[in-house]
């Protein structure tokens, strides 16, 4: 598992300072937006993409000209037309494009805008639930900051659900996690080909309001006939129980001070600004007490037999009703029917409706 133990916009909007000269992003507003029963892509995505690239080249030159006149007015670039829609208000990235870029990050159009800036803001729009603004810092942890920049600018996070909410009340809170794509084949492609297979360190700590990537983990200690599995992750990981590594797309927000995660390799790359934490905790009051922890981090069915039919199962974030764990099963998010699974069983879970990147500093 990858874990540390209200008008809707229709695309990624990238607000760039006038001094920027960005490269063309992969994905954005679709020229065809339909309801759930009739999804389709633009007829000639390649041609439209070429036209969009040429258009953005002209606009990028214009931005440089604007830089001599004003440094205070950001300009919004139109993005490419190769996107599809889950409903009439939200445009998703194209699965085939995200899979292509997972398989070959150096392919044309797959590396976002290079180089990764030193600092930028990302606003996640959760529709009627509100927005959460984050500020990313490349210097905190360059490897994962670069990945966050890539994912934020290519539309990856649009449509992803807040599938793990560890919040019961102001005195019982841990993290909220999101970033799993429900588009068929996309998450597996990024997990298989783009995971960072080493532990990392950050100049920031896992304090309340910081943001880091969710990771895989390996238990430490010598096993019979084998060396310590954590040895390859030293000295970035200094913990004696487990080391975390292998982040790909999922991120979490610390809802409390979780500095015990620091020595295990969880490396913050951003911070929540303004009332973003208040927005998340308002959501958590409902979602955290309705669904709670993901099922794989709660007691097994055998263990459930010894517990009452109601309650928190020892783990304060696990919710049990009528003998059934209420949380999301992360394995189901990798199945072809992931979209239907979330929509039918977890209808109240908010999802990212739009992403805005702004205040980009070279």
CSV table of C-alpha atoms in Angstrom, one decimal:
chain,number,residue,atom,x,y,z
A,1,UNK,CA,0.0,0.0,0.0
A,2,UNK,CA,1.0,3.6,-0.5
A,3,UNK,CA,0.5,5.1,2.9
A,4,UNK,CA,2.1,7.0,5.8
A,5,UNK,CA,1.2,4.6,8.9
A,6,UNK,CA,-19.2,26.3,-7.1
A,7,UNK,CA,-19.3,26.7,-10.8
A,8,UNK,CA,-17.1,23.9,-12.0
A,9,UNK,CA,-14.2,24.7,-14.2
A,10,UNK,CA,-13.6,22.4,-17.1
A,11,UNK,CA,-9.8,22.2,-17.4
A,12,UNK,CA,-6.4,22.7,-15.9
A,13,UNK,CA,-5.8,26.4,-15.9
A,14,UNK,CA,-2.2,27.5,-15.9
A,15,UNK,CA,-1.6,31.1,-14.9
A,16,UNK,CA,1.9,32.0,-15.9
A,17,UNK,CA,3.9,35.2,-15.1
A,18,UNK,CA,4.6,37.4,-18.1
A,19,UNK,CA,8.3,36.4,-18.0
A,20,UNK,CA,7.6,32.8,-18.5
A,21,UNK,CA,8.2,31.0,-21.8
A,22,UNK,CA,6.5,27.6,-21.2
A,23,UNK,CA,6.4,24.5,-23.3
A,24,UNK,CA,3.1,23.1,-24.5
A,25,UNK,CA,1.3,20.9,-21.9
A,26,UNK,CA,-0.4,17.7,-22.9
A,27,UNK,CA,-4.0,18.1,-21.8
A,28,UNK,CA,-6.7,20.6,-21.3
A,29,UNK,CA,-10.2,21.7,-22.4
A,30,UNK,CA,-12.0,19.4,-24.8
A,31,UNK,CA,-13.7,20.7,-27.9
A,32,UNK,CA,-16.3,18.0,-27.2
A,33,UNK,CA,-17.9,18.0,-23.7
A,34,UNK,CA,-20.8,15.5,-23.3
A,35,UNK,CA,-22.7,13.7,-20.6
A,36,UNK,CA,-21.8,10.4,-19.0
A,37,UNK,CA,-23.7,8.4,-21.6
A,38,UNK,CA,-21.8,9.7,-24.6
A,39,UNK,CA,-18.1,10.3,-24.0
A,40,UNK,CA,-15.9,10.9,-27.0
A,41,UNK,CA,-12.6,12.5,-27.9
A,42,UNK,CA,-12.2,15.2,-30.5
A,43,UNK,CA,-12.1,13.7,-34.0
A,44,UNK,CA,-8.6,14.7,-34.8
A,45,UNK,CA,-6.7,15.0,-31.6
A,46,UNK,CA,-3.3,15.0,-33.3
A,47,UNK,CA,-4.2,17.8,-35.7
A,48,UNK,CA,-5.7,19.8,-32.9
A,49,UNK,CA,-2.7,19.3,-30.7
A,50,UNK,CA,-0.4,20.5,-33.5
A,51,UNK,CA,-2.5,23.6,-33.9
A,52,UNK,CA,-2.5,24.2,-30.2
A,53,UNK,CA,1.3,23.9,-30.0
A,54,UNK,CA,1.7,26.5,-32.8
A,55,UNK,CA,-0.8,28.7,-31.0
A,56,UNK,CA,1.1,28.5,-27.7
A,57,UNK,CA,4.4,29.3,-29.4
A,58,UNK,CA,2.9,32.5,-30.6
A,59,UNK,CA,1.4,33.2,-27.2
A,60,UNK,CA,4.7,32.4,-25.4
A,61,UNK,CA,6.5,35.0,-27.6
A,62,UNK,CA,3.8,37.4,-26.7
A,63,UNK,CA,4.4,36.8,-23.0
A,64,UNK,CA,8.0,37.7,-23.4
A,65,UNK,CA,7.0,40.9,-25.0
A,66,UNK,CA,4.5,41.6,-22.2
A,67,UNK,CA,7.4,41.1,-19.7
A,68,UNK,CA,8.9,44.4,-20.9
A,69,UNK,CA,5.6,46.2,-20.1
A,70,UNK,CA,4.2,44.6,-17.0
A,71,UNK,CA,5.4,42.0,-14.4
A,72,UNK,CA,2.2,42.1,-12.4
A,73,UNK,CA,-0.5,40.7,-14.8
A,74,UNK,CA,-0.4,36.9,-15.3
A,75,UNK,CA,-1.5,35.5,-18.6
A,76,UNK,CA,-3.5,32.3,-19.0
A,77,UNK,CA,-2.4,30.0,-21.9
A,78,UNK,CA,-5.0,28.0,-23.7
A,79,UNK,CA,-4.1,24.3,-23.3
A,80,UNK,CA,-4.4,21.4,-25.8
A,81,UNK,CA,-7.8,20.0,-26.9
A,82,UNK,CA,-7.1,16.4,-26.2
A,83,UNK,CA,-9.3,15.7,-23.2
A,84,UNK,CA,-12.6,13.8,-22.4
A,85,UNK,CA,-15.4,14.4,-20.0
A,86,UNK,CA,-17.2,12.5,-17.2
A,87,UNK,CA,-20.0,14.9,-17.2
A,88,UNK,CA,-21.0,18.2,-18.7
A,89,UNK,CA,-18.9,20.3,-16.2
A,90,UNK,CA,-15.7,18.4,-15.6
A,91,UNK,CA,-13.1,17.6,-18.3
A,92,UNK,CA,-10.7,14.7,-17.6
A,93,UNK,CA,-7.3,14.1,-19.1
A,94,UNK,CA,-7.1,11.4,-21.9
A,95,UNK,CA,-6.1,8.1,-20.4
A,96,UNK,CA,-4.1,7.0,-23.4
A,97,UNK,CA,-2.0,10.2,-23.2
A,98,UNK,CA,-1.3,9.7,-19.5
A,99,UNK,CA,-0.3,6.0,-20.1
A,100,UNK,CA,1.9,7.0,-22.9
A,101,UNK,CA,3.7,9.5,-20.7
A,102,UNK,CA,4.0,7.0,-17.9
A,103,UNK,CA,5.7,4.5,-20.2
A,104,UNK,CA,8.1,7.1,-21.6
A,105,UNK,CA,8.5,10.3,-19.7
A,106,UNK,CA,10.8,11.7,-22.4
A,107,UNK,CA,8.2,11.4,-25.1
A,108,UNK,CA,7.1,14.6,-26.8
A,109,UNK,CA,4.8,16.6,-24.6
A,110,UNK,CA,5.3,14.5,-21.5
A,111,UNK,CA,7.7,16.5,-19.4
A,112,UNK,CA,5.5,19.4,-18.6
A,113,UNK,CA,7.3,22.7,-18.9
A,114,UNK,CA,11.0,22.5,-18.2
A,115,UNK,CA,12.8,23.2,-16.0
A,116,UNK,CA,10.7,22.8,-12.9
A,117,UNK,CA,10.2,26.2,-11.3
A,118,UNK,CA,11.6,26.9,-7.8
A,119,UNK,CA,8.1,27.7,-6.4
A,120,UNK,CA,4.5,27.7,-7.6
A,121,UNK,CA,0.9,27.5,-6.3
A,122,UNK,CA,-1.6,24.8,-7.1
A,123,UNK,CA,-5.3,25.3,-6.4
A,124,UNK,CA,-7.5,22.2,-6.2
A,125,UNK,CA,-11.2,22.9,-6.8
A,126,UNK,CA,-13.5,20.5,-5.0
A,127,UNK,CA,-16.7,22.1,-6.3
A,128,UNK,CA,-19.3,23.0,-3.6
A,129,UNK,CA,-16.9,21.8,-0.9
A,130,UNK,CA,-14.4,24.7,-1.6
A,131,UNK,CA,-10.9,25.0,-2.9
A,132,UNK,CA,-7.5,24.1,-1.4
A,133,UNK,CA,-4.4,26.2,-2.3
A,134,UNK,CA,-1.0,24.7,-2.0
A,135,UNK,CA,2.5,26.2,-2.5
A,136,UNK,CA,5.2,23.9,-3.8
A,137,UNK,CA,8.9,24.4,-3.1
A,138,UNK,CA,11.4,22.6,-5.3
A,139,UNK,CA,14.2,23.1,-2.8
A,140,UNK,CA,12.4,21.1,-0.1
A,141,UNK,CA,12.7,17.8,-2.1
A,142,UNK,CA,13.5,18.2,-5.8
A,143,UNK,CA,12.6,14.7,-7.0
A,144,UNK,CA,9.1,14.8,-5.8
A,145,UNK,CA,8.6,18.5,-6.4
A,146,UNK,CA,9.4,17.8,-10.1
A,147,UNK,CA,6.8,15.0,-10.1
A,148,UNK,CA,4.2,17.3,-8.5
A,149,UNK,CA,4.8,19.9,-11.1
A,150,UNK,CA,4.4,17.4,-13.9
A,151,UNK,CA,1.2,15.9,-12.5
A,152,UNK,CA,-0.3,19.3,-11.7
A,153,UNK,CA,0.3,20.7,-15.2
A,154,UNK,CA,-0.8,17.7,-17.2
A,155,UNK,CA,-4.2,17.4,-15.6
A,156,UNK,CA,-3.5,14.1,-13.8
A,157,UNK,CA,-5.4,15.1,-10.6
A,158,UNK,CA,-8.7,16.1,-12.2
A,159,UNK,CA,-11.3,13.5,-11.2
A,160,UNK,CA,-9.3,11.9,-8.4
A,161,UNK,CA,-11.3,11.3,-5.2
A,162,UNK,CA,-10.3,12.1,-1.6
A,163,UNK,CA,-10.3,8.4,-0.9
A,164,UNK,CA,-8.6,8.3,2.4
A,165,UNK,CA,-9.8,10.6,5.2
A,166,UNK,CA,-8.2,10.2,8.6
A,167,UNK,CA,-10.2,12.7,10.5
A,168,UNK,CA,-12.8,12.2,13.3
A,169,UNK,CA,-12.7,15.5,15.2
A,170,UNK,CA,-10.1,18.2,16.0
A,171,UNK,CA,-8.4,16.0,18.6
A,172,UNK,CA,-8.3,12.9,16.4
A,173,UNK,CA,-6.8,13.6,13.0
A,174,UNK,CA,-4.0,12.4,10.9
A,175,UNK,CA,-4.0,12.9,7.1
A,176,UNK,CA,-6.1,13.1,3.9
A,177,UNK,CA,-4.9,11.4,0.8
A,178,UNK,CA,-5.7,11.6,-2.9
A,179,UNK,CA,-4.2,11.3,-6.3
A,180,UNK,CA,-5.3,7.9,-7.6
A,181,UNK,CA,-6.5,8.2,-11.2
A,182,UNK,CA,-9.8,6.2,-11.9
A,183,UNK,CA,-9.1,6.2,-15.7
A,184,UNK,CA,-8.6,2.6,-16.8
A,185,UNK,CA,-5.0,1.6,-16.8
A,186,UNK,CA,-3.6,4.9,-15.9
A,187,UNK,CA,-2.7,4.4,-12.2
A,188,UNK,CA,-1.1,1.0,-12.9
A,189,UNK,CA,1.1,2.5,-15.6
A,190,UNK,CA,2.4,5.3,-13.3
A,191,UNK,CA,2.9,2.9,-10.4
A,192,UNK,CA,4.8,0.4,-12.6
A,193,UNK,CA,6.9,2.9,-14.6
A,194,UNK,CA,7.2,6.1,-12.7
A,195,UNK,CA,7.7,5.2,-9.0
A,196,UNK,CA,10.7,6.7,-7.3
A,197,UNK,CA,12.4,3.6,-6.0
A,198,UNK,CA,14.4,5.1,-3.2
A,199,UNK,CA,13.9,6.9,0.0
A,200,UNK,CA,14.3,10.7,0.0
A,201,UNK,CA,14.8,13.4,2.5
A,202,UNK,CA,13.3,16.9,2.7
A,203,UNK,CA,14.4,20.1,4.3
A,204,UNK,CA,10.8,20.5,5.6
A,205,UNK,CA,9.1,18.4,8.3
A,206,UNK,CA,5.7,16.6,8.3
A,207,UNK,CA,4.0,19.4,10.3
A,208,UNK,CA,0.4,20.3,10.1
A,209,UNK,CA,-0.5,21.7,6.7
A,210,UNK,CA,2.5,20.2,4.8
A,211,UNK,CA,2.0,18.0,1.7
A,212,UNK,CA,4.1,14.9,0.7
A,213,UNK,CA,3.8,11.9,-1.6
A,214,UNK,CA,2.3,8.7,-0.2
A,215,UNK,CA,4.8,5.8,-0.5
A,216,UNK,CA,5.3,2.1,-0.4
A,217,UNK,CA,7.3,0.7,2.5
A,218,UNK,CA,9.7,-2.1,3.5
A,219,UNK,CA,10.1,-3.5,7.0
A,220,UNK,CA,13.6,-3.1,8.4
A,221,UNK,CA,15.8,-5.7,10.2
A,222,UNK,CA,17.8,-8.5,9.0
A,223,UNK,CA,15.9,-11.6,7.8
A,224,UNK,CA,17.1,-15.1,7.9
A,225,UNK,CA,19.9,-15.4,5.3
A,226,UNK,CA,19.4,-11.9,4.0
A,227,UNK,CA,20.7,-8.4,4.7
A,228,UNK,CA,18.6,-5.6,6.2
A,229,UNK,CA,16.0,-4.7,3.5
A,230,UNK,CA,16.2,-1.1,4.5
A,231,UNK,CA,20.0,-0.8,3.8
A,232,UNK,CA,19.5,0.5,0.2
A,233,UNK,CA,17.5,3.4,1.7
A,234,UNK,CA,20.0,4.6,4.2
A,235,UNK,CA,20.9,7.3,5.1
A,236,UNK,CA,17.7,9.0,3.8
A,237,UNK,CA,15.7,6.7,6.0
A,238,UNK,CA,17.0,6.5,9.6
A,239,UNK,CA,14.1,4.7,11.2
A,240,UNK,CA,14.6,1.2,12.6
A,241,UNK,CA,11.1,-0.2,11.9
A,242,UNK,CA,10.4,0.6,8.2
A,243,UNK,CA,11.5,2.8,5.3
A,244,UNK,CA,9.2,4.5,2.8
A,245,UNK,CA,9.9,4.8,-0.9
A,246,UNK,CA,8.2,4.3,-4.3
A,247,UNK,CA,6.0,7.4,-4.6
A,248,UNK,CA,4.3,7.8,-8.0
A,249,UNK,CA,1.2,10.1,-8.0
A,250,UNK,CA,-0.7,10.0,-4.6
A,251,UNK,CA,-0.2,12.9,-2.2
A,252,UNK,CA,-1.3,13.5,1.4
A,253,UNK,CA,-1.9,16.5,3.5
A,254,UNK,CA,-0.9,16.4,7.2
A,255,UNK,CA,-3.9,17.4,9.3
A,256,UNK,CA,-1.8,17.2,12.4
A,257,UNK,CA,1.9,17.4,13.3
A,258,UNK,CA,3.2,14.0,12.1
A,259,UNK,CA,6.9,14.5,12.5
A,260,UNK,CA,7.4,10.8,13.3
A,261,UNK,CA,7.1,10.3,9.5
A,262,UNK,CA,10.3,12.3,8.8
A,263,UNK,CA,12.9,9.7,9.6
A,264,UNK,CA,11.0,7.1,7.6
A,265,UNK,CA,11.4,8.9,4.2
A,266,UNK,CA,8.2,10.9,3.8
A,267,UNK,CA,9.4,14.1,2.3
A,268,UNK,CA,7.2,17.2,2.2
A,269,UNK,CA,7.2,19.2,-1.0
A,270,UNK,CA,4.4,21.8,-0.4
A,271,UNK,CA,2.3,23.6,2.2
A,272,UNK,CA,-1.4,24.4,2.3
A,273,UNK,CA,-2.2,28.1,2.3
A,274,UNK,CA,-5.0,30.2,3.6
A,275,UNK,CA,-8.2,28.4,4.7
A,276,UNK,CA,-7.3,25.2,2.9
A,277,UNK,CA,-6.9,23.2,6.0
A,278,UNK,CA,-10.3,24.5,7.3
A,279,UNK,CA,-11.9,23.4,4.0
A,280,UNK,CA,-10.4,19.9,4.4
A,281,UNK,CA,-11.4,19.5,8.0
A,282,UNK,CA,-15.0,20.6,7.2
A,283,UNK,CA,-15.0,17.8,4.6
A,284,UNK,CA,-13.4,15.5,7.1
A,285,UNK,CA,-16.2,16.0,9.7
A,286,UNK,CA,-18.5,14.3,7.3
A,287,UNK,CA,-16.4,11.9,5.2
A,288,UNK,CA,-14.0,10.9,8.0
A,289,UNK,CA,-16.9,9.8,10.1
A,290,UNK,CA,-18.9,8.3,7.3
A,291,UNK,CA,-16.2,6.2,5.5
A,292,UNK,CA,-13.0,6.6,7.5
A,293,UNK,CA,-9.8,4.7,6.9
A,294,UNK,CA,-9.1,2.6,3.8
A,295,UNK,CA,-10.0,-1.1,4.3
A,296,UNK,CA,-6.5,-2.5,4.0
A,297,UNK,CA,-5.4,-0.6,7.1
A,298,UNK,CA,-8.3,-1.9,9.2
A,299,UNK,CA,-8.7,-5.3,10.8
A,300,UNK,CA,-9.2,-8.4,8.6
A,301,UNK,CA,-12.5,-10.2,8.3
A,302,UNK,CA,-11.2,-12.8,10.8
A,303,UNK,CA,-10.3,-10.1,13.3
A,304,UNK,CA,-13.7,-8.5,12.8
A,305,UNK,CA,-15.4,-11.6,14.0
A,306,UNK,CA,-14.1,-10.8,17.5
A,307,UNK,CA,-15.3,-7.2,17.4
A,308,UNK,CA,-18.7,-5.6,17.9
A,309,UNK,CA,-20.8,-4.6,15.0
A,310,UNK,CA,-20.3,-0.9,15.6
A,311,UNK,CA,-17.2,1.2,16.5
A,312,UNK,CA,-13.7,2.2,15.4
A,313,UNK,CA,-12.0,-1.2,15.4
A,314,UNK,CA,-9.1,-0.1,17.6
A,315,UNK,CA,-7.8,2.1,14.8
A,316,UNK,CA,-9.7,5.4,15.5
A,317,UNK,CA,-10.1,6.1,11.8
A,318,UNK,CA,-11.7,2.7,10.9
A,319,UNK,CA,-15.5,2.7,10.6
A,320,UNK,CA,-17.5,-0.4,11.1
A,321,UNK,CA,-21.3,-0.7,10.5
A,322,UNK,CA,-23.3,-3.9,10.5
A,323,UNK,CA,-20.1,-5.9,10.5
A,324,UNK,CA,-18.8,-4.2,7.4
A,325,UNK,CA,-15.8,-1.9,7.0
A,326,UNK,CA,-17.0,1.4,5.4
A,327,UNK,CA,-13.7,2.7,3.9
A,328,UNK,CA,-12.5,2.6,0.3
A,329,UNK,CA,-10.7,-0.6,-0.8
A,330,UNK,CA,-7.6,0.8,-2.6
A,331,UNK,CA,-7.3,-2.4,-4.7
A,332,UNK,CA,-10.7,-1.6,-6.3
A,333,UNK,CA,-9.3,1.8,-7.5
A,334,UNK,CA,-7.0,-0.1,-9.8
A,335,UNK,CA,-9.8,-2.1,-11.5
A,336,UNK,CA,-11.6,-1.1,-14.7
A,337,UNK,CA,-14.8,-0.4,-12.8
A,338,UNK,CA,-13.1,2.1,-10.4
A,339,UNK,CA,-15.2,5.0,-11.6
A,340,UNK,CA,-18.5,3.1,-10.9
A,341,UNK,CA,-17.1,1.8,-7.6
A,342,UNK,CA,-16.6,5.3,-6.2
A,343,UNK,CA,-19.7,6.8,-7.8
A,344,UNK,CA,-22.0,4.0,-6.5
A,345,UNK,CA,-20.6,3.2,-3.1
A,346,UNK,CA,-18.9,6.5,-2.1
A,347,UNK,CA,-21.1,9.1,-3.7
A,348,UNK,CA,-20.3,11.7,-1.0
A,349,UNK,CA,-16.5,11.6,-1.4
A,350,UNK,CA,-15.4,14.9,-3.0
A,351,UNK,CA,-13.3,14.8,-6.2
A,352,UNK,CA,-11.0,17.3,-7.8
A,353,UNK,CA,-13.0,19.3,-10.3
A,354,UNK,CA,-10.3,21.6,-11.6
A,355,UNK,CA,-6.7,22.5,-11.1
A,356,UNK,CA,-5.1,26.0,-11.3
A,357,UNK,CA,-1.4,26.5,-11.4
A,358,UNK,CA,-0.3,30.1,-10.6
A,359,UNK,CA,2.4,32.3,-9.1
A,360,UNK,CA,5.2,30.4,-10.9
A,361,UNK,CA,8.7,31.5,-10.0
A,362,UNK,CA,11.6,30.4,-12.2
